[in-house]
Short mmCIF file of C-alpha atoms in Angstrom, two decimals:
data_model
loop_
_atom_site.label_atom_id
_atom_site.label_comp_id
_atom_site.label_asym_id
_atom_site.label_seq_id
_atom_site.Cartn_x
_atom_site.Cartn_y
_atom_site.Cartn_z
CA UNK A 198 19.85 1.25 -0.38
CA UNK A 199 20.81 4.58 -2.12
CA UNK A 200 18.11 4.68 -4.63
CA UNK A 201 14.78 3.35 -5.34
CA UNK A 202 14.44 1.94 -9.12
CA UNK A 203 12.07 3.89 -11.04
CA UNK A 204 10.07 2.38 -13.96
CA UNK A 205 7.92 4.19 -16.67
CA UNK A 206 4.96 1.86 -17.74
CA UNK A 207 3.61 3.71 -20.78
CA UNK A 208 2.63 1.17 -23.36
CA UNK A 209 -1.29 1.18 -23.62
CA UNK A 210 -1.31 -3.12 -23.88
CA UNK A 211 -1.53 -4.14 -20.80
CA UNK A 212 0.14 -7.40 -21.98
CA UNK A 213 2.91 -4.88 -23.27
CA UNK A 214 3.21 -2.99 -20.21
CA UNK A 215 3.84 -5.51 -18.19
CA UNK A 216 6.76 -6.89 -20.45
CA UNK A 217 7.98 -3.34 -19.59
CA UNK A 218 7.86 -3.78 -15.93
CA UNK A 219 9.02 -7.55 -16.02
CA UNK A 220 12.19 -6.88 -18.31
CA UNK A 221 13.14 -3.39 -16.48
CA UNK A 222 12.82 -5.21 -12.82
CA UNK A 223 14.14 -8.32 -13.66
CA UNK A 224 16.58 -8.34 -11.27
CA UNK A 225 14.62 -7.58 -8.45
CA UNK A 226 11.33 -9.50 -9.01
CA UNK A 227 14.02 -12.58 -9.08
CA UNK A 228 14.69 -11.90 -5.51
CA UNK A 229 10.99 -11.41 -4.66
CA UNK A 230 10.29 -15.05 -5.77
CA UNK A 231 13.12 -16.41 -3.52
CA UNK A 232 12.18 -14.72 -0.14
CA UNK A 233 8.47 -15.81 -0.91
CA UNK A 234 9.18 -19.37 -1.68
CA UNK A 235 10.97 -19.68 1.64
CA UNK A 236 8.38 -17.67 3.42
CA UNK A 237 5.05 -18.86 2.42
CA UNK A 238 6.32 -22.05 2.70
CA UNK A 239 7.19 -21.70 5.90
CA UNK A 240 3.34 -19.80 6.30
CA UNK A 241 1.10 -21.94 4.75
CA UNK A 242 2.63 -25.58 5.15
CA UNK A 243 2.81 -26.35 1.28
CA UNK A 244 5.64 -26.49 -0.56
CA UNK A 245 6.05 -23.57 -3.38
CA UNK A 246 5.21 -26.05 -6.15
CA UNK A 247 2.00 -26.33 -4.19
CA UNK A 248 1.42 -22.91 -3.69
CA UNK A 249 1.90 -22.61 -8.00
CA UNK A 250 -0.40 -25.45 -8.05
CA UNK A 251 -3.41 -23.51 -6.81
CA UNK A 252 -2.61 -20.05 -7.70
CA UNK A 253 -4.84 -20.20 -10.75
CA UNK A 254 -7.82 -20.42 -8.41
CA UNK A 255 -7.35 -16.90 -8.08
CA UNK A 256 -7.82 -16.05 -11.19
CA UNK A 257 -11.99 -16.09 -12.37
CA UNK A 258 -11.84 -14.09 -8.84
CA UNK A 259 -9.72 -11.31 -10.44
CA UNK A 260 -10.65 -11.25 -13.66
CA UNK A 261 -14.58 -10.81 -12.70
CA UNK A 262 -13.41 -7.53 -10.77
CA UNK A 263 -10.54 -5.93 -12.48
CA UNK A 264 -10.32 -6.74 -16.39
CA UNK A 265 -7.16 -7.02 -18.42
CA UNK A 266 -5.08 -7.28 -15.23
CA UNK A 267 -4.66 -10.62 -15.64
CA UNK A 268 -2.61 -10.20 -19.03
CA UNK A 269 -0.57 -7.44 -17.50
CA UNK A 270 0.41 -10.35 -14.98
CA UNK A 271 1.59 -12.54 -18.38
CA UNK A 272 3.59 -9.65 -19.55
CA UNK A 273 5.54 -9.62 -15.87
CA UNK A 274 5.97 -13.38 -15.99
CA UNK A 275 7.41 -13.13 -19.86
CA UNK A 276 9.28 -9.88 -19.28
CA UNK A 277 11.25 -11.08 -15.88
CA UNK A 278 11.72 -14.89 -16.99
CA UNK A 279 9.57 -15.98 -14.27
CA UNK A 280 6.31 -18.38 -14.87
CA UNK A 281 2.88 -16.87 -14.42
CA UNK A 282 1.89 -18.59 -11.46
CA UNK A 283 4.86 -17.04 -9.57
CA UNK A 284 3.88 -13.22 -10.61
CA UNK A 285 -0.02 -13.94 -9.69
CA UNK A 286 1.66 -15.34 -6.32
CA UNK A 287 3.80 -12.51 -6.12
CA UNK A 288 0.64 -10.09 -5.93
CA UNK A 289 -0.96 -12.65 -3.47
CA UNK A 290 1.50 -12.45 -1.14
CA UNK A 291 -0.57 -10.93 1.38
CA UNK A 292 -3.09 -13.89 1.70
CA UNK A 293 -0.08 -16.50 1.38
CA UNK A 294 1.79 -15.14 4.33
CA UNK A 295 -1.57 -15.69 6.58
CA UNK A 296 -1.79 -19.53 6.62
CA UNK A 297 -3.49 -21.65 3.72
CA UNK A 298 -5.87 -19.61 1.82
CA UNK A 299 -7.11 -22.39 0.06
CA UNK A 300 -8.15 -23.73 3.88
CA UNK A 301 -10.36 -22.12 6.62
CA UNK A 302 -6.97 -21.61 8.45
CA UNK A 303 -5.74 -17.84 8.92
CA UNK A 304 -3.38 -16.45 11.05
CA UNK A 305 -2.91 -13.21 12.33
CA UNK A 306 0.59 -12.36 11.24
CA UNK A 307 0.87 -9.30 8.91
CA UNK A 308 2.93 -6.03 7.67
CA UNK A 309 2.90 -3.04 9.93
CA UNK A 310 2.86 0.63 8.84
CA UNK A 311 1.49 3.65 10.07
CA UNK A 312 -0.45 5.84 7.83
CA UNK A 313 -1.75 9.87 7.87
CA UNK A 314 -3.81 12.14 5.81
CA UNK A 315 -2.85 15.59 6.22
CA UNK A 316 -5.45 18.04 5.41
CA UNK A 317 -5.45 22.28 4.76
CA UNK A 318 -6.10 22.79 8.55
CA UNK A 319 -3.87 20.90 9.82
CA UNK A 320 -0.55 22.62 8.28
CA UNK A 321 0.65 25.95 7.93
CA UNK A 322 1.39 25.78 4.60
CA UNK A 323 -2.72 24.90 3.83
CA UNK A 324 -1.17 21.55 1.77
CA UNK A 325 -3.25 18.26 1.38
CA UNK A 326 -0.30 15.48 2.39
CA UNK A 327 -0.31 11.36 2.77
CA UNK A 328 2.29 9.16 3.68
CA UNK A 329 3.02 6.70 5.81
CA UNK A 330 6.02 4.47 7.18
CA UNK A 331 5.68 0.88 5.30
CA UNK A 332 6.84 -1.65 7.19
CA UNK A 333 7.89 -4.78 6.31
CA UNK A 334 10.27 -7.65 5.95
CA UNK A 335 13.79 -6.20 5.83
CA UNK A 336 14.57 -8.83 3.34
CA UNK A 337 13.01 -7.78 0.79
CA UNK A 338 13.98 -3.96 1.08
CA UNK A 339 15.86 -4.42 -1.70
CA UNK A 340 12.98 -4.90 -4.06
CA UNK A 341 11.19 -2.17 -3.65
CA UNK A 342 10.32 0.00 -6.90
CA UNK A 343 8.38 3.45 -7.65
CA UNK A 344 5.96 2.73 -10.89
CA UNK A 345 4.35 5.13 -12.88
CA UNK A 346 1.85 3.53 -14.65
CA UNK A 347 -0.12 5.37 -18.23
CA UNK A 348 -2.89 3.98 -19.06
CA UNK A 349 -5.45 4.62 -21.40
CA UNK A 350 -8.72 6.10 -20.46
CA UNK A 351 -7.69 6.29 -16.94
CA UNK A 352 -5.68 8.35 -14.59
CA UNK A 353 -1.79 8.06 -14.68
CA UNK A 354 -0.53 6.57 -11.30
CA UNK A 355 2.70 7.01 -8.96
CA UNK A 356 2.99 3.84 -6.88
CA UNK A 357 5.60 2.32 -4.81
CA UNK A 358 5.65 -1.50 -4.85
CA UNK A 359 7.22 -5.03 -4.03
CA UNK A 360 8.95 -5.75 -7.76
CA UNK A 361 6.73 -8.03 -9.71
CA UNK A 362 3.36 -6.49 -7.84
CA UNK A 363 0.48 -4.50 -9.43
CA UNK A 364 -0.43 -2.23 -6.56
CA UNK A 365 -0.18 -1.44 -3.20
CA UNK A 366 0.76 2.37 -2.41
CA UNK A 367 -0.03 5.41 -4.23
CA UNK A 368 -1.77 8.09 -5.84
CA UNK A 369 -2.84 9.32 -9.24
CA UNK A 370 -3.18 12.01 -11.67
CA UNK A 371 -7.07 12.81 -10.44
CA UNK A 372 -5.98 13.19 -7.06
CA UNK A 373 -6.63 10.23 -5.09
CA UNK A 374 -3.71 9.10 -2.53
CA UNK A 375 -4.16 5.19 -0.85
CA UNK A 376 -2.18 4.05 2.11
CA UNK A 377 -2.74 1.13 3.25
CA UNK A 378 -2.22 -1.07 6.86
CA UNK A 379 -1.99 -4.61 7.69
CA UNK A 380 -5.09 -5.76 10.60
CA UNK A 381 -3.83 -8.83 11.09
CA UNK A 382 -7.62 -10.30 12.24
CA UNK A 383 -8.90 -12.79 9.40
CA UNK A 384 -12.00 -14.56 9.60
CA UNK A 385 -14.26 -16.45 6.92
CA UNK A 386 -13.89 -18.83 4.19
CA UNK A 387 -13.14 -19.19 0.78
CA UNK A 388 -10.96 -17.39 -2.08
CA UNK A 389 -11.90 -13.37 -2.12
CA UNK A 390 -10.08 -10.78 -4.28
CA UNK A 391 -6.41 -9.99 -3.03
CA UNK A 392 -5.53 -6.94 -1.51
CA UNK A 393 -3.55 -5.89 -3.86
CA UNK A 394 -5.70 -6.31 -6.84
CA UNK A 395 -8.25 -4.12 -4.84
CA UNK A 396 -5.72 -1.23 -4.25
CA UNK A 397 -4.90 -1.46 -8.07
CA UNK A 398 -8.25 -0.59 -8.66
CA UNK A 399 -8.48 2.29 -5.68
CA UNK A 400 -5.81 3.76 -8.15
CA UNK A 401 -7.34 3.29 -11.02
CA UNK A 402 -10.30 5.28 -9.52
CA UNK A 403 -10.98 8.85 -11.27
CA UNK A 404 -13.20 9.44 -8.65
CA UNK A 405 -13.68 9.45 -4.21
CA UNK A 406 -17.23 7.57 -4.79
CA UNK A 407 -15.77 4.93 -7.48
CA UNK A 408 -12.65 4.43 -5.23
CA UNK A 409 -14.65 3.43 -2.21
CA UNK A 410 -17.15 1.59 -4.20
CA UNK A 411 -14.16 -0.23 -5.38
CA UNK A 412 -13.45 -1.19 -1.40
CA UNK A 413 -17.05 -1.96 -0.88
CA UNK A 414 -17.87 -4.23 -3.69
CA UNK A 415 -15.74 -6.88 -3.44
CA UNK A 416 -15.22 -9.33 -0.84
CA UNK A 417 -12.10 -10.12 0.69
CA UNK A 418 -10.26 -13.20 2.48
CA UNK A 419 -8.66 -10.95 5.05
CA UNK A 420 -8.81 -7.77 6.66
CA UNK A 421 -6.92 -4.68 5.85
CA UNK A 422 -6.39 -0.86 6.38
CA UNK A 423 -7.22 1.28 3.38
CA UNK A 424 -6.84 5.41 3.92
CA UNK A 425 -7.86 7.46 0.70
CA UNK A 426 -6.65 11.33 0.57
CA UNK A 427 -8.21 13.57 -2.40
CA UNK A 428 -6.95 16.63 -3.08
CA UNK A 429 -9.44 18.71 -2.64
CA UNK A 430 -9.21 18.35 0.79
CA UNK A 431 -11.18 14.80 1.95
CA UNK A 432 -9.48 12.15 3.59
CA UNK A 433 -11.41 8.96 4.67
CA UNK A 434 -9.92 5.38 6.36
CA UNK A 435 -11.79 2.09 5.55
CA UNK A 436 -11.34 -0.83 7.72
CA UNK A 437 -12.46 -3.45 5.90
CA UNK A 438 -12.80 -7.34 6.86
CA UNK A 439 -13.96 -10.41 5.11
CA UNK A 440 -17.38 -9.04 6.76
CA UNK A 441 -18.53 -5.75 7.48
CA UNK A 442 -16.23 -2.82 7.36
CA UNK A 443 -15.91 0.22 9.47
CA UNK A 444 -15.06 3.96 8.39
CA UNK A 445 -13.22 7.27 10.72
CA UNK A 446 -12.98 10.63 9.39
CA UNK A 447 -10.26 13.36 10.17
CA UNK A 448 -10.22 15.52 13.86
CA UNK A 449 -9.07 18.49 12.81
CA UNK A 450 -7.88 17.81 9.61
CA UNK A 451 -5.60 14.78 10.47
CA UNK A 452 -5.82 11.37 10.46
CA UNK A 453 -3.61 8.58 11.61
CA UNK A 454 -4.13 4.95 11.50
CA UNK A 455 -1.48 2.20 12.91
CA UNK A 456 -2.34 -1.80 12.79
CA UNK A 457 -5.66 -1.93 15.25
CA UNK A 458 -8.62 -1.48 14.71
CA UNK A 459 -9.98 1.92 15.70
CA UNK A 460 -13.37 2.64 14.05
CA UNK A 461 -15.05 -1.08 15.31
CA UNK A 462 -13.71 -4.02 15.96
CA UNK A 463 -16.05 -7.35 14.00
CA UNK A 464 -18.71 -8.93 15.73
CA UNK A 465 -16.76 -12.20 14.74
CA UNK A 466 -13.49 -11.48 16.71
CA UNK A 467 -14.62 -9.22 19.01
CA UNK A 468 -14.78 -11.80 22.19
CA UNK A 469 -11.26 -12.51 21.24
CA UNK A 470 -9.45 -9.45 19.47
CA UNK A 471 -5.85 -8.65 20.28
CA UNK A 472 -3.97 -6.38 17.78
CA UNK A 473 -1.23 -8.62 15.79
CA UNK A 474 1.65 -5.27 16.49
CA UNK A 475 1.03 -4.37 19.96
CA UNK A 476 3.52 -1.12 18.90
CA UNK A 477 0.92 0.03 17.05
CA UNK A 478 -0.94 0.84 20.14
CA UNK A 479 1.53 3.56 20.54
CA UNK A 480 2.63 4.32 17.07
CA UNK A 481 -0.69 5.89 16.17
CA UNK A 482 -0.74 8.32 19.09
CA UNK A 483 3.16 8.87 18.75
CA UNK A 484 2.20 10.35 14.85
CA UNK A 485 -0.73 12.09 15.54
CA UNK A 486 1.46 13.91 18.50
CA UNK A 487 4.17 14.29 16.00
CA UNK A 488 2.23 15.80 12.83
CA UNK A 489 0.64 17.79 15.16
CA UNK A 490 4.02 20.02 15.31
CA UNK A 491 3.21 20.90 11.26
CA UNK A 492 0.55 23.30 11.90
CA UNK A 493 3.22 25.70 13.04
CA UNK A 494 5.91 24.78 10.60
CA UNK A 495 6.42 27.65 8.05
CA UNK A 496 7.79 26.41 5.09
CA UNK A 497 7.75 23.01 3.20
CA UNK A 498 11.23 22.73 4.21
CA UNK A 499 10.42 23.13 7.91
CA UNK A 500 7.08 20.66 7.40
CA UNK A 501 8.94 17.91 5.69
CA UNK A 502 11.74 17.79 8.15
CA UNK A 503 9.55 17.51 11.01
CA UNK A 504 7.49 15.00 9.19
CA UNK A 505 10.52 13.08 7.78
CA UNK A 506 13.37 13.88 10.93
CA UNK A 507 10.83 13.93 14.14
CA UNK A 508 7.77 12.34 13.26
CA UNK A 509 8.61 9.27 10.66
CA UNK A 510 11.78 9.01 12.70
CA UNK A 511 10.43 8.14 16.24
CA UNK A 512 12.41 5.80 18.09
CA UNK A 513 10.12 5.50 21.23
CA UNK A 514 9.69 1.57 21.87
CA UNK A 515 12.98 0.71 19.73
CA UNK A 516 13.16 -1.63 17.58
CA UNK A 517 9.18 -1.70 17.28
CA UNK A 518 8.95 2.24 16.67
CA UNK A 519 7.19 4.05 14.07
CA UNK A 520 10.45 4.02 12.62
CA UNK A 521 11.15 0.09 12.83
CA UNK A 522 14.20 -0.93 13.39
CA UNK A 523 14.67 -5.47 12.83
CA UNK A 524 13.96 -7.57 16.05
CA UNK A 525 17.07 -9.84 16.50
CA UNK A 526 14.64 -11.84 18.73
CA UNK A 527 12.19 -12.56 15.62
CA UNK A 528 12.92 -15.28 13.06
CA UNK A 529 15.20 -14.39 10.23
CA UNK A 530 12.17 -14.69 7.89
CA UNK A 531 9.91 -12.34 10.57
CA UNK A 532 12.50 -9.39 10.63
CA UNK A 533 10.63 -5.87 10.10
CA UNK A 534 11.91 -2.66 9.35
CA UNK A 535 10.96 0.65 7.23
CA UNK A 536 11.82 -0.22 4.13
CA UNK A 537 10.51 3.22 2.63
CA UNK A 538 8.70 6.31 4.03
CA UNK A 539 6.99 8.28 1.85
CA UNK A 540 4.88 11.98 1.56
CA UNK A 541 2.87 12.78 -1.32
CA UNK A 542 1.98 16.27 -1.44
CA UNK A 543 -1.16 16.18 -3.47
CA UNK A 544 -1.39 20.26 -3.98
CA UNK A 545 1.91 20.19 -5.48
CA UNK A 546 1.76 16.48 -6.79
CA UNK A 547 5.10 16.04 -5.31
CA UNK A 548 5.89 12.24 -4.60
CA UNK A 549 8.86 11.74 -1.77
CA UNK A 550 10.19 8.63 -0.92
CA UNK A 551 12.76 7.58 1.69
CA UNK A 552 14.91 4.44 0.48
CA UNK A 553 14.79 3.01 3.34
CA UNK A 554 15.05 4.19 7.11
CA UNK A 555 13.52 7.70 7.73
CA UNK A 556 16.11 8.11 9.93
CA UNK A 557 18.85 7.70 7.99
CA UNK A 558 17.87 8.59 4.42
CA UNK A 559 15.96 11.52 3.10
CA UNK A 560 13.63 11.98 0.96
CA UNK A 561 14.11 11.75 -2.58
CA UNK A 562 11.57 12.49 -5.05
CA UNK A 563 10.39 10.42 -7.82
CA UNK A 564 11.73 12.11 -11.17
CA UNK A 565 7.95 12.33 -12.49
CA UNK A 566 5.08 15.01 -10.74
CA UNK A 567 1.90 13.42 -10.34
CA UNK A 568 -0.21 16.16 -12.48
CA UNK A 569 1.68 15.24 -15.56
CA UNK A 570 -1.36 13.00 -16.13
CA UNK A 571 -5.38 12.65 -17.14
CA UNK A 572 -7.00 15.07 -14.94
CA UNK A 573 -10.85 14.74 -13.61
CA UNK A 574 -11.88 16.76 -16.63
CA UNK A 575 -10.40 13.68 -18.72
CA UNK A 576 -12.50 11.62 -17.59
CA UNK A 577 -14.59 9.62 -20.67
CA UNK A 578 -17.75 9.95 -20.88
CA UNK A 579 -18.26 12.51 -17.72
CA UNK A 580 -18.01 15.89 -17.89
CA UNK A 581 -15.89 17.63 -15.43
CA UNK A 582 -17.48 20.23 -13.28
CA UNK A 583 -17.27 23.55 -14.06
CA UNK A 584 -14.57 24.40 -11.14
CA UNK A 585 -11.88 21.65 -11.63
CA UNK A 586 -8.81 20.19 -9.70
CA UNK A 587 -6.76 20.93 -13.10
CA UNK A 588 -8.09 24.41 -13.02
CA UNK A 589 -7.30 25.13 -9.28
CA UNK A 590 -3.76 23.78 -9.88
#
């Protein structure tokens, strides 16, 4: 890949939108559907027509916690040709690529990715950065796209995204940045609220307290990393589970979170627990070494070519690096790599991407800033505080 495809969702129907988003990423939301027919077939055991079958269960589930997504889904399915039950599958992906979800059965397969909040004191530049390294079935690189998503009466949103998904990573125009892990460890019965539709809503979010009562209100099927950067300087990670969830805060301003779990691991697993990515064992460590170069970096230059160049870039344990490289040994349809790196610079509202390998491409930055959005002062029916982000920026 030279370039990721950016799309401009601006119409205030969601139904509307999403004809936007289907008709613009036609193309590569067609390819989405034919690696996930092959794959979750291969996952769950039931043939795709199957899997369309019993989609729709999902779909009380997300309408009860995130309204009008639903017809932004229709909008997808009309504007890329593609039926509705294959979009709603699309952003299900997660708990299709686990085993049945509509059994007790779960496996413990899942995406890697290593993510990092980057606060004032941990750079020389006094910047508030996220990224990560999304890993992820080379296969599908090609589908990647960068979203920016206007909506009404709620913050504008940068995301980068499978084509034909609503969500997944990101950051908005109130200053809220989400990475997100795979923990591989599922547990519990029963249909819960997708991981994607959950992030959607983290974005949504004009707020730190309503983005992590987003995480904490709903119950999920499986269990997965979820690391929230604001602006002002906060950074939080959430490991949540079908169960309870566990929380870590920066040391030192920085945090970095691979495919384990570090804060807990569940009561449920714990006589059992082995992490899914063994790399990630070393990946974490390997970044937090790595990022910890940036406190005496001088310029953004010099910090995003560390980041980018030495940290995102590290080949130690090749192929299953931070910077992952596929696994001849692993089945065509479980072959990894970085399919994008990315660094959102919340002071600036800067969003870089990589498309791609981190070592091979550079960044390139999305052609919108994030601040060219609703604000915290926007916000209906709150007033802002006196000292705002908008005014500090």
């Amino acid at each position: 890949m030279t370039e990721l495809l950016s799309i401009d969702l601006t119409a205030a129907d969601p139904r509307e939108r999403g004809r936007q988003y289907g008709e613009a990423a036609r193309a590569p939301i067609a390819r989405s559907v034919a690696f996930y027919a092959e794959s979750t077939a291969r996952k769950t055991g039931l043939s795709w027509p199957e899997i369309l079958d019993r989609v729709p269960a999902w779909v009380p589930v997300i309408e009860g916690y995130l309204p009008d997504i639903v017809d932004e889904l229709r909008g997808i399915a009309e504007g890329s040709g593609h039926s509705f039950e294959e979009i709603l599958a699309l952003n299900s992906r997660g708990e299709l690529t686990k085993g049945n979800p509509f059994s007790a059965d779960r496996r413990s397969e899942d995406e890697g990715c290593t993510s990092f909040a980057m606060l004032q004191q941990a750079n020389a530049l006094g910047r508030v950065w996220a990224g990560q390294n999304w890993d992820l079935w080379d296969a599908i690189a090609d589908t990647v796209v960068v979203l920016r998503i206007a909506q009404p009466g709620k913050p504008t949103i940068i995301c980068h995204v499978e084509a034909g998904q609503i969500g997944r990573h990101g950051a908005n125009s109130a200053g809220i940045a989400l990475n997100a892990n795979g923990l591989g460890a599922g547990f519990g019965t029963g249909l819960g609220v997708p991981g994607t539709f959950v992030r959607r809503k983290v974005l949504e979010s004009w707020d730190m307290h309503d983005a992590l009562d987003a995480i904490f209100s709903v119950r999920q099927s499986l269990s997965s990393n979820l690391l929230l950067t604001h602006a002002d300087g906060f950074a939080i990670d959430v490991e949540t589970t079908p169960g309870r969830h566990g929380w870590m805060y920066p040391t030192e301003g920085l945090l970095v979170h691979g495919n384990h779990f570090q804060s807990f691991v569940p009561p449920q697993i714990e006589q059992s627990y082995k992490p899914f990515s063994v790399d990630s064992l070393y990946r974490t460590p390997r970044v937090e070494e790595g990022l910890s170069r940036v406190r005496v970096d001088g310029t953004t230059e010099e910090a995003v070519e560390t980041i980018v160049r030495t940290t995102m870039s590290d080949h130690f344990g090749h192929p299953n690096a931070v910077c992952q490289h596929v696994d001849p040994r692993r089945h065509e349809l479980d072959r990894y790599s970085t399919i994008v790196s990315s660094l959102v610079d919340l002071t600036t509202g800067t969003y870089r991407l990589t498309p791609g390998l981190p070592c091979s491409n550079s960044y390139q930055q999305a052609p919108w800033n994030l601040y060219d959005g609703p604000g915290s002062e926007d916000r209906p029916h709150v007033p802002g505080p006196a000292h705002s982000l908008a005014a500090a920026r």
